[in-house]
Short mmCIF file of C-alpha atoms in Angstrom, two decimals:
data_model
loop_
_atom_site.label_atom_id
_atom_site.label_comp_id
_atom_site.label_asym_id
_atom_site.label_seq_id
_atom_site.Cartn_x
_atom_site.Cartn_y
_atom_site.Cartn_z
CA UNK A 1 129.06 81.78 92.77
CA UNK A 2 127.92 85.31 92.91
CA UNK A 3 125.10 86.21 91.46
CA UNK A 4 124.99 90.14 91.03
CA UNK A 5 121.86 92.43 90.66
CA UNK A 6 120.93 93.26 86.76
CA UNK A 7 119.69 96.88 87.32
CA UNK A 8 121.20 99.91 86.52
CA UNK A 9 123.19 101.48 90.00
CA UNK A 10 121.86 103.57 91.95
CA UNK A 11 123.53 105.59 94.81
CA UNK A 12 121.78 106.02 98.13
CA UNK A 13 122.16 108.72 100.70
CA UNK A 14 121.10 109.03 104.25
CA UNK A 15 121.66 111.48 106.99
CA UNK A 16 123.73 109.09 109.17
CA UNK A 17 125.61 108.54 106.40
CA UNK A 18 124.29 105.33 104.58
CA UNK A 19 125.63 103.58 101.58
CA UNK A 20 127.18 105.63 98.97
CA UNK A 21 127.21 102.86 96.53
CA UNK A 22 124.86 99.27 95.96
CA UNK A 23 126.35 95.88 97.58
CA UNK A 24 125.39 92.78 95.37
CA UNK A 25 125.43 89.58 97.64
CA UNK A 26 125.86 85.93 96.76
CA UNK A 27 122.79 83.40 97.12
CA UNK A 28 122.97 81.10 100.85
CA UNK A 29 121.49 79.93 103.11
CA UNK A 30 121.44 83.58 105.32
CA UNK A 31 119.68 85.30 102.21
CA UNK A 32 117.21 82.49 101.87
CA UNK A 33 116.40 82.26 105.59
CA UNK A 34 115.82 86.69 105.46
CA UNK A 35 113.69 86.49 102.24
CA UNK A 36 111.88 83.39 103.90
CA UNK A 37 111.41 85.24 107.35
CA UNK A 38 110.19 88.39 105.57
CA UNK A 39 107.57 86.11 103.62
CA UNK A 40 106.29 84.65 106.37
CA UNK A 41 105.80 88.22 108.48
CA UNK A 42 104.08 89.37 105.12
CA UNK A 43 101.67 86.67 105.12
CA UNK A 44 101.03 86.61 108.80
CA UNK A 45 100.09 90.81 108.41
CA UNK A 46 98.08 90.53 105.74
CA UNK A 47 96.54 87.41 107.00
CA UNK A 48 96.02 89.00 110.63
CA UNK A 49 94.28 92.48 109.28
CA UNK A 50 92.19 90.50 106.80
CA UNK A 51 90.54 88.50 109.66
CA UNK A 52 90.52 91.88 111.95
CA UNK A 53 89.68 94.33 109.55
CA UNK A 54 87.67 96.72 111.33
CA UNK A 55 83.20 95.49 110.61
CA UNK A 56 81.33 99.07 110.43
CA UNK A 57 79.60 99.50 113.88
CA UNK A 58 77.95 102.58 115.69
CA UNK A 59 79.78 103.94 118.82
CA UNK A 60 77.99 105.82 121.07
CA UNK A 61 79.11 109.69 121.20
CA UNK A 62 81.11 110.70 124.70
CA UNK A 63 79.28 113.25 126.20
CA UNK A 64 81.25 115.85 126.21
CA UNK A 65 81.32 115.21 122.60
CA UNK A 66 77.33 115.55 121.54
CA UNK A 67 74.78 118.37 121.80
CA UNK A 68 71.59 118.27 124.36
CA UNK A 69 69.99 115.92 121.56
CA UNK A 70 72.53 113.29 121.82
CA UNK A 71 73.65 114.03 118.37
CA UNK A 72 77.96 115.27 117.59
CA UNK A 73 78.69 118.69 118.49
CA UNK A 74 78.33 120.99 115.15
CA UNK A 75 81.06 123.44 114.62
CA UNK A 76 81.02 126.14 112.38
CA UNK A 77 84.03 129.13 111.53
CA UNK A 78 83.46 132.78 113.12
CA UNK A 79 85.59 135.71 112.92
CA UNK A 80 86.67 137.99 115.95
CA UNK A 81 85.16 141.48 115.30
CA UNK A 82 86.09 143.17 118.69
CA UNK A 83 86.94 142.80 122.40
CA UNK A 84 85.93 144.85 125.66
CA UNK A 85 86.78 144.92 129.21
CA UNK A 86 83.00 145.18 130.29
CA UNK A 87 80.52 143.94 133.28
CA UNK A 88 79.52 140.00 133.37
CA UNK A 89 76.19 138.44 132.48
CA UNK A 90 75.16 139.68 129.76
CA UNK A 91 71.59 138.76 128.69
CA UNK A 92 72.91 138.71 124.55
CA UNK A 93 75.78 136.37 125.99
CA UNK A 94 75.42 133.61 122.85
CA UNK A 95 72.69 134.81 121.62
CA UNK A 96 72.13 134.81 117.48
CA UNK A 97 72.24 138.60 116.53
CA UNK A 98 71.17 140.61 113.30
CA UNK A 99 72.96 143.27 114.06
CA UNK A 100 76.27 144.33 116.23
CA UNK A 101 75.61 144.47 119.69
CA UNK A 102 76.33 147.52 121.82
CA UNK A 103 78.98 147.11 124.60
CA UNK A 104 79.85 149.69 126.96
CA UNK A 105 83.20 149.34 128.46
CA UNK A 106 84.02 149.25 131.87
CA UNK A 107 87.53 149.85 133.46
CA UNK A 108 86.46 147.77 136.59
CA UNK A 109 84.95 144.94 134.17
CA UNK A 110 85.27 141.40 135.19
CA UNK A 111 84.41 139.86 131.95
CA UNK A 112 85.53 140.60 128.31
CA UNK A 113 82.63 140.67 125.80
CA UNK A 114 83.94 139.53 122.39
CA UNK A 115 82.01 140.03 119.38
CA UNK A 116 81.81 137.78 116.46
CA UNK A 117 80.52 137.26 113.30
CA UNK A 118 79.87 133.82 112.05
CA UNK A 119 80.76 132.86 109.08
CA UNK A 120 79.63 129.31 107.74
CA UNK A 121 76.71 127.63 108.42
CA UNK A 122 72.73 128.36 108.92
CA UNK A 123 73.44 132.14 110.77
CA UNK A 124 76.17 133.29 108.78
CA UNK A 125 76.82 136.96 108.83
CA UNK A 126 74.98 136.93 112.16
CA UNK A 127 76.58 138.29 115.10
CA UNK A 128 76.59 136.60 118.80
CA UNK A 129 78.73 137.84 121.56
CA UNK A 130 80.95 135.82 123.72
CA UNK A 131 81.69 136.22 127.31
CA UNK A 132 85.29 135.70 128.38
CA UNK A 133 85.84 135.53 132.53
CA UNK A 134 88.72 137.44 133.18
CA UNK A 135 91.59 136.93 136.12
CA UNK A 136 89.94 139.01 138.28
CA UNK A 137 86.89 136.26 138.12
CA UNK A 138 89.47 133.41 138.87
CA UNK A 139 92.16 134.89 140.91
CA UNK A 140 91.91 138.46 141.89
CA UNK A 141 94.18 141.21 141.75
CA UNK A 142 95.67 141.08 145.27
CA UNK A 143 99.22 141.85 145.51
CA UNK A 144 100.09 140.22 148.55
CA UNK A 145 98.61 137.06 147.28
CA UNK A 146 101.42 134.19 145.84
CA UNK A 147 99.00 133.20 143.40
CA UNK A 148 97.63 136.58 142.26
CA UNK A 149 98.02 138.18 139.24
CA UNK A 150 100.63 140.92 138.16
CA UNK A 151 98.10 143.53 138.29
CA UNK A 152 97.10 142.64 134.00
CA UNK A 153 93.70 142.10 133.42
CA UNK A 154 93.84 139.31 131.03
CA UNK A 155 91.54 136.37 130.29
CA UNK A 156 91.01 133.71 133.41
CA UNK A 157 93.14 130.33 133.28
CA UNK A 158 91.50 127.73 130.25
CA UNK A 159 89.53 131.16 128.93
CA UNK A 160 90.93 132.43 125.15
CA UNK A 161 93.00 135.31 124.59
CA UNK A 162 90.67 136.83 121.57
CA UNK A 163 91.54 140.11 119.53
CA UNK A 164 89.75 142.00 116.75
CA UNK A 165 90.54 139.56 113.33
CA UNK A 166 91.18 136.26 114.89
CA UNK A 167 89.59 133.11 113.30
CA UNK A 168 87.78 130.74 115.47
CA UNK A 169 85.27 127.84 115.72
CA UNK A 170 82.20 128.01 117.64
CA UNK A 171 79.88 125.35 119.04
CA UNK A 172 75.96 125.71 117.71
CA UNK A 173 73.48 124.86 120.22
CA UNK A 174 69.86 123.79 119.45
CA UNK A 175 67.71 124.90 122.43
CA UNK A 176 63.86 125.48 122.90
CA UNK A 177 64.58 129.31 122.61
CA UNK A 178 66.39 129.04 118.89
CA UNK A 179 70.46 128.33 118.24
CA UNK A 180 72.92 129.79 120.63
CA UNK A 181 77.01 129.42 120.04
CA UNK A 182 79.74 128.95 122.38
CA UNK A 183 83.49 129.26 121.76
CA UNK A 184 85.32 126.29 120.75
CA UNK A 185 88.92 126.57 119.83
CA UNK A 186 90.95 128.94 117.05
CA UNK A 187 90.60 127.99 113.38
CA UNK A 188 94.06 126.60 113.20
CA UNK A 189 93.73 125.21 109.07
CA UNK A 190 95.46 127.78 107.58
CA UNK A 191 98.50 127.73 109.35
CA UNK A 192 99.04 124.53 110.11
CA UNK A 193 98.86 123.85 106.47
CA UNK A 194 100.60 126.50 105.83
CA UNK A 195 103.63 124.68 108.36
CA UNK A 196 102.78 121.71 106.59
CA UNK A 197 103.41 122.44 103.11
CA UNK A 198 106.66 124.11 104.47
CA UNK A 199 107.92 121.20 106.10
CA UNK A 200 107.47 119.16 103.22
CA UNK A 201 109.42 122.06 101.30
CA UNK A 202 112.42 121.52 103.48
CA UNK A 203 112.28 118.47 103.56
CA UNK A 204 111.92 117.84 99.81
CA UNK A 205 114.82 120.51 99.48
CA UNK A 206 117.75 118.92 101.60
CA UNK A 207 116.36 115.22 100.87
CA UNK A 208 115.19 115.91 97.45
CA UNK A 209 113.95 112.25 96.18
CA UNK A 210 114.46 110.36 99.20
CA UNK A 211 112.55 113.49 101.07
CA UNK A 212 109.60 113.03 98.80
CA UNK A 213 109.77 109.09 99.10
CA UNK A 214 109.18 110.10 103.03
CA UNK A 215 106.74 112.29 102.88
CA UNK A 216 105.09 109.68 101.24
CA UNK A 217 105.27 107.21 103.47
CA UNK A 218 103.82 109.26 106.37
CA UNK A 219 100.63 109.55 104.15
CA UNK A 220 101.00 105.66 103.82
CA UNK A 221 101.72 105.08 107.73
CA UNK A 222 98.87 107.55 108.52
CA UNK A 223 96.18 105.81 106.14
CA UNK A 224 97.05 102.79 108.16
CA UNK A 225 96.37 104.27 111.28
CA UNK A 226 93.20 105.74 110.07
CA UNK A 227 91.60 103.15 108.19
CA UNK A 228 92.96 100.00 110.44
CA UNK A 229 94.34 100.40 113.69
CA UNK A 230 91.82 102.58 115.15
CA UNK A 231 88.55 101.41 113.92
CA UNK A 232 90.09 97.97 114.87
CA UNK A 233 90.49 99.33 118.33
CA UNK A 234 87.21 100.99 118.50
CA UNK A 235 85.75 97.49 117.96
CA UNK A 236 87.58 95.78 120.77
CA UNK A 237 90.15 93.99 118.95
CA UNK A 238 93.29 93.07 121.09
CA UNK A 239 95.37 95.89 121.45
CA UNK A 240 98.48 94.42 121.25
CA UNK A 241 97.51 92.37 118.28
CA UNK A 242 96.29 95.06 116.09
CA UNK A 243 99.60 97.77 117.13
CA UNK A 244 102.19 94.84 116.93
CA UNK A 245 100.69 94.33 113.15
CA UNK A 246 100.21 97.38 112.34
CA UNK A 247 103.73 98.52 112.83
CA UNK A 248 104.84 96.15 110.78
CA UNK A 249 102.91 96.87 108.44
CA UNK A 250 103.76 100.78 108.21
CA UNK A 251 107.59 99.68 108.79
CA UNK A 252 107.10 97.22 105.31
CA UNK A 253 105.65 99.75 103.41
CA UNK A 254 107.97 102.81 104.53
CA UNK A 255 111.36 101.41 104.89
CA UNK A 256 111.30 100.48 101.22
CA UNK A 257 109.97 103.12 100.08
CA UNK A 258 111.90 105.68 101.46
CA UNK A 259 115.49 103.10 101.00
CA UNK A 260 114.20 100.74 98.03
CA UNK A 261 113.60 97.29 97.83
CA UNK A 262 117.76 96.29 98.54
CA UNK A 263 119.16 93.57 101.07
CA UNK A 264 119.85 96.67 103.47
CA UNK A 265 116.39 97.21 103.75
CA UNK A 266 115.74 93.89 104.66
CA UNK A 267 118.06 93.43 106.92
CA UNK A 268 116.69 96.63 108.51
CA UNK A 269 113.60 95.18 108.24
CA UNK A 270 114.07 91.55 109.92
CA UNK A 271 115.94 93.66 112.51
CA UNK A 272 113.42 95.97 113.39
CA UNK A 273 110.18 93.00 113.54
CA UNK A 274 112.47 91.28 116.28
CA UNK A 275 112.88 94.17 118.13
CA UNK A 276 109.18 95.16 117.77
CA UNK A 277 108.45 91.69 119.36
CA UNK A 278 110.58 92.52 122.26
CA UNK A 279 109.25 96.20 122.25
CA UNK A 280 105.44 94.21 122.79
CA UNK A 281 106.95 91.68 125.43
CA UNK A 282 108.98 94.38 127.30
CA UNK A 283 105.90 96.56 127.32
CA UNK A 284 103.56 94.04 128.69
CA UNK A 285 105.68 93.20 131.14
CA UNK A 286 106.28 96.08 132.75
CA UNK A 287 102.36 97.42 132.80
CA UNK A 288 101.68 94.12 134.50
CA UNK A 289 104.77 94.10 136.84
CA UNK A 290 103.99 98.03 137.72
CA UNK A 291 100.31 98.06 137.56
CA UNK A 292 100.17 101.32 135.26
CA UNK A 293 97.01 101.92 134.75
CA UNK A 294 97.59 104.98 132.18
CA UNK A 295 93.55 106.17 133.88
CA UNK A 296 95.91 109.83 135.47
CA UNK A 297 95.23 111.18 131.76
CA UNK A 298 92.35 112.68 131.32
CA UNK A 299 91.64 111.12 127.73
CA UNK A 300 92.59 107.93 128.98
CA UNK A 301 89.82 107.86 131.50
CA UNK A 302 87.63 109.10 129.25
CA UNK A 303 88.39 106.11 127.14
CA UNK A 304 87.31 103.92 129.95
CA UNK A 305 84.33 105.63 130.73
CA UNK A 306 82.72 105.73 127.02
CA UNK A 307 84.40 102.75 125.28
CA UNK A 308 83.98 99.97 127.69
CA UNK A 309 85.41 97.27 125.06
CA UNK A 310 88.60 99.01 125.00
CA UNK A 311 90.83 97.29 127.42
CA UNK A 312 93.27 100.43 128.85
CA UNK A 313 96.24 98.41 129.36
CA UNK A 314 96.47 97.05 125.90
CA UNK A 315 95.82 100.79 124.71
CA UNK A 316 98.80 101.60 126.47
CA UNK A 317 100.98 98.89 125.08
CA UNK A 318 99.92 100.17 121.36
CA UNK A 319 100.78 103.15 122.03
CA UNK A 320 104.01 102.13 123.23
CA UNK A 321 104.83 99.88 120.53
CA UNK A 322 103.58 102.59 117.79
CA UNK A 323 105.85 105.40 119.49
CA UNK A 324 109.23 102.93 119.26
CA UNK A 325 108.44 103.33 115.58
CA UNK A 326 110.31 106.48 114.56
CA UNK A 327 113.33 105.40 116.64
CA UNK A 328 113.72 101.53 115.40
CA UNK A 329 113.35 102.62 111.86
CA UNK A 330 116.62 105.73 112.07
CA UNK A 331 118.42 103.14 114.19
CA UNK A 332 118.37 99.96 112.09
CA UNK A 333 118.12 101.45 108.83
CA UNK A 334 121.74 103.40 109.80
CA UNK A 335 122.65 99.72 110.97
CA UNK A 336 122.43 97.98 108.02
CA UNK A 337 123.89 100.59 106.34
CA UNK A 338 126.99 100.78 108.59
CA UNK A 339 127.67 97.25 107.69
CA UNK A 340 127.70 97.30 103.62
CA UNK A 341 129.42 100.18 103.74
CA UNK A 342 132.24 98.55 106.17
CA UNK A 343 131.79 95.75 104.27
CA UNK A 344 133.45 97.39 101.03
CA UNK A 345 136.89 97.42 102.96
CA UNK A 346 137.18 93.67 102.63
CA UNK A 347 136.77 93.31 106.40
CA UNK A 348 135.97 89.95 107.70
CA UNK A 349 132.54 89.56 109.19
CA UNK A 350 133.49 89.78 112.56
CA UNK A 351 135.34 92.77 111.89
CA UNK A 352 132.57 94.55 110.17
CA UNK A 353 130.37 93.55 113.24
CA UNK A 354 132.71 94.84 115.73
CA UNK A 355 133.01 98.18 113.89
CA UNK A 356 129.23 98.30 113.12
CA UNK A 357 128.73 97.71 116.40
CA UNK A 358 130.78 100.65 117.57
CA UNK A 359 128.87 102.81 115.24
CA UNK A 360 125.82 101.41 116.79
CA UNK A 361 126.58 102.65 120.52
CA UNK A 362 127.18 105.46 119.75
CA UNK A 363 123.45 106.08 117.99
CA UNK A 364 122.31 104.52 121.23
CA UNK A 365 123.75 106.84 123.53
CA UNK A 366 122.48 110.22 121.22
CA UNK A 367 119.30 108.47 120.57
CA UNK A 368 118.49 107.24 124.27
CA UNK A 369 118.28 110.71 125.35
CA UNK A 370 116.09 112.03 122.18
CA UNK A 371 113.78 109.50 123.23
CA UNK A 372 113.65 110.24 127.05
CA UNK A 373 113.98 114.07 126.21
CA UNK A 374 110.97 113.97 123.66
CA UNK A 375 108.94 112.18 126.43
CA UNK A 376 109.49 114.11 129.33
CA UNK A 377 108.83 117.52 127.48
CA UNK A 378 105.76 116.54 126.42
CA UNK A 379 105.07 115.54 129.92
CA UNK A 380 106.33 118.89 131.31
CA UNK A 381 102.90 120.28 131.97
CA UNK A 382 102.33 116.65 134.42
CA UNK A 383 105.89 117.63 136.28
CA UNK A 384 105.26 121.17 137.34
CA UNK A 385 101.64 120.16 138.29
CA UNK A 386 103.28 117.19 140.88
CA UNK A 387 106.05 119.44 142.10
CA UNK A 388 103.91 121.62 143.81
CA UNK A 389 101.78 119.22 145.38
CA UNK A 390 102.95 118.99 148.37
CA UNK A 391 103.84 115.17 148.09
CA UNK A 392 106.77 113.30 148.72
CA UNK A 393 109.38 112.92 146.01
CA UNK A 394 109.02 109.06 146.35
CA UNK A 395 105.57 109.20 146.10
CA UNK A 396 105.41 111.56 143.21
CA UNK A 397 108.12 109.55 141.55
CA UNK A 398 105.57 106.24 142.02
CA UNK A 399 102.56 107.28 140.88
CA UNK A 400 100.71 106.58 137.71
CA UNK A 401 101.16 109.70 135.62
CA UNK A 402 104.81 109.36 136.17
CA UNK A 403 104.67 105.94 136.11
CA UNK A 404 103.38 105.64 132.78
CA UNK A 405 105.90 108.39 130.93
CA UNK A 406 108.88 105.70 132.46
CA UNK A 407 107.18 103.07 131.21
CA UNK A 408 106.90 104.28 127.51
CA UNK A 409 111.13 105.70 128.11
CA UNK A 410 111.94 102.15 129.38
CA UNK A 411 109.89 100.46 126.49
CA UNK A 412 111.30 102.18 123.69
CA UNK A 413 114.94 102.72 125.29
CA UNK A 414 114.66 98.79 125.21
CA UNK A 415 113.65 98.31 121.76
CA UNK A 416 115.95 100.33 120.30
CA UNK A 417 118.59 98.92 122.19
CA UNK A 418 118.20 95.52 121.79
CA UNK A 419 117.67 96.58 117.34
CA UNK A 420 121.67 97.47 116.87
CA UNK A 421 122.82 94.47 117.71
CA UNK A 422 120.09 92.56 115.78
CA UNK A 423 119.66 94.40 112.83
CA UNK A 424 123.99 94.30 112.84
CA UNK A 425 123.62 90.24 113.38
CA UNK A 426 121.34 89.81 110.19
CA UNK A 427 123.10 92.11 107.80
CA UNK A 428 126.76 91.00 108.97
CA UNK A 429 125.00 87.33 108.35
CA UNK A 430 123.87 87.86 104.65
CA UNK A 431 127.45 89.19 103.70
CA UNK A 432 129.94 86.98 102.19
CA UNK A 433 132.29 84.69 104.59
CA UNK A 434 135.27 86.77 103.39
CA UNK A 435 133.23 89.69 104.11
CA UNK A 436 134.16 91.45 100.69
CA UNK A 437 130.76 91.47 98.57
CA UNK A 438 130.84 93.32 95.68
CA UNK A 439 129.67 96.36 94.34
CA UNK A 440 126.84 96.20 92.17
CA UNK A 441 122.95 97.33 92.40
CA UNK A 442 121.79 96.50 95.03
CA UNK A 443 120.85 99.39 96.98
CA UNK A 444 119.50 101.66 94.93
CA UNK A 445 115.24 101.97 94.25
CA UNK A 446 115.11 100.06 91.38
CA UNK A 447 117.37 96.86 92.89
CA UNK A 448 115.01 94.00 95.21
CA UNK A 449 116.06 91.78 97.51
CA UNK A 450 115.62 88.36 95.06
CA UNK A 451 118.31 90.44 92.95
CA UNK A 452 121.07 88.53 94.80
CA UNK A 453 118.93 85.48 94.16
CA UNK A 454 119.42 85.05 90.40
#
């Protein structure tokens, strides 16, 4: 007997093109065994983080990260007030200043003096002046030279580009001679809230309810970050543990939330924890079968260095396993969804798998690239560096840095490829055996999984 969903239907809409209308299912034994499987993964989580929640403990400070007194760097906001092509060494270089200093320019200059005015803090409204080496420090002006410059003075490589206006953040220094300041990077706040709040915007505005429901769940997924997984890792806790939870966790909260509590989110949802399991084993596997160390990155070593408890190979693994995130939920989400929808044509099981199935390669094929794509432009930087260094192509191919951005392709071309053909399995499984389920609520936010249960 069918037992269909008492709530009022809802539609559902999804940029692959999910569901258009709610999919009531009867009770057996393939909705029992989901609803059991999910119950179990919730009370594993929540038993897991309960016995690793993160204890408060002091970490000491990397170096590069606290003042002469062993204390965290202190930061405050400046503004730009004016830049000149002068001589170097300066004796006001970072010096605190009442007044505005007096730079005479020089057209032969190898340094540009910058002054600024601080504006938070204990010296605000106090000048200091800031000493920028220029190219012709670093590289000279030498035509003839392959690596010279074009002839531009401009700041040296690593130095700021400053001009009259620009917002920045300055380091304070206590020394025996009173507080000096040193640039530290550009006040970025304002803008990047400012491209925050219009992301949302668009978002909210092509999505509209389901693009809120999102946004919210990156606030969720980021709180879990923040407040579990990397205190948790700061305290030595297995790597792997903590990320393979933790995704789960953010992928339970999320996927309903941005789909509702419906059997196509739990199919997604069973899908996506088996292929997070073989996401983890694949990942393991191929650190310890390659010997990628991850230690080429400069924050990586730095890890190893300061944080001693933090194992580097299980870092690496979490961070593979929390990248296949975004990937695994788009693909299995659009899976289940591919198979209630096919479902509505009175296809028989096998033919809704077949079809989902064929849906499903495709989204492998586009999504395969975004993946290896997304990686190796963020690794761009690492590529150009290699391909002049004079090494052979195998080598350079080999080595760790390059090693590592294959290893996180591989890992989460895996997972996502083995998570169509589960997540299709389970939702083809809970439909009925002459695949023609009918239409009720069961898809939209206010319908839950124990709906079909009744």
């Amino acid at each position: 007997m069918t037992h269909h969903a008492t709530g009022p239907a809802a539609h559902s809409h999804h940029g692959h093109g999910h569901s258009s209308g709610p999919v009531a299912l009867p009770r057996s034994r393939a909705t029992a065994a989901v609803l059991a499987a999910l119950a179990v993964a919730a009370i594993a989580v929540i038993s897991t983080i309960a016995l690793t929640w993160p204890q408060q403990r002091r970490h000491d400070i990397p170096l590069q990260y606290r003042d002469e007194h062993g204390h965290a760097l202190r930061t405050e906001s400046a503004s730009v007030r004016g830049v000149v092509l002068t001589n170097c060494a300066n004796p006001l270089v970072s010096e605190v200043l009442r007044d505005p200093p007096q730079v005479s320019p020089q057209p032969d200059g190898m340094c540009f003096d910058a002054t600024i005015v601080v504006t938070s803090g204990p010296d605000a409204n106090r000048y200091v002046l800031l000493e920028i080496p220029t190219n012709r420090v670093t590289q000279g002006l030498a035509k003839d030279s392959s690596s010279a410059d074009d002839g531009v003075v401009r700041p040296g490589p690593g130095q700021p580009r400053l001009e009259a206006g620009e917002q920045i953040r300055v380091i304070a220094h206590n020394g025996p001679e009173g507080r000096s300041y040193n640039f530290d990077d550009f006040q970025r706040r304002s803008p990047m809230m400012l491209w925050a709040a219009l992301f949302a915007v668009v978002v909210v505005a092509v999505a509209g309810w389901r693009g809120l429901r999102a946004l919210i769940g990156l606030a969720v997924a980021f709180a879990v970050l923040t407040l579990y997984t990397l205190p948790s890792l700061l305290n030595g806790a297995s790597a792997t543990l903590v990320a393979t939870v933790s995704a789960i966790a953010i992928l339970a909260l999320v996927l309903p939330l941005a789909h509702g509590l419906n059997w196509r989110t739990a199919s997604a949802l069973t899908g996506t924890f088996v292929a997070l399991g073989c996401t983890a084993l694949a990942g393991w596997l191929i650190i310890d079968s390659a010997h990628v160390s991850g230690l080429s990155e400069e924050a990586n070593n730095d890890l190893q260095v300061y944080l001693g408890n933090v194992a580097m190979p299980g870092v690496l693994l979490a961070g593979f396993i929390i990248g296949s995130l975004g990937v695994l939920n788009d693909v299995t989400i659009t899976q289940a969804s591919a198979v209630f929808e096919l479902a509505e044509a009175n296809l028989a099981r096998a033919q809704v798998f077949r079809s989902a199935m064929r849906v499903g390669r495709d989204h492998i094929a586009s999504t395969v690239y975004t993946l290896l794509f997304a990686y190796a432009g963020g690794a761009l930087p690492l590529f150009l560096l290699l391909s002049v260094s004079g090494r052979p192509l195998a080598d350079l191919l080999t080595s760790d840095a390059v090693a590592t951005e294959f290893a996180r392709s591989v890992v989460g071309g895996i997972g996502l490829a083995l998570s169509v053909p589960l997540t299709t399995a389970v939702a083809v499984a809970l439909l009925p055996h002459d695949g023609s389920p009918g239409r009720s609520a069961g898809t939209g936010p206010q319908a839950r999984p124990d709906a079909a249960q009744g």
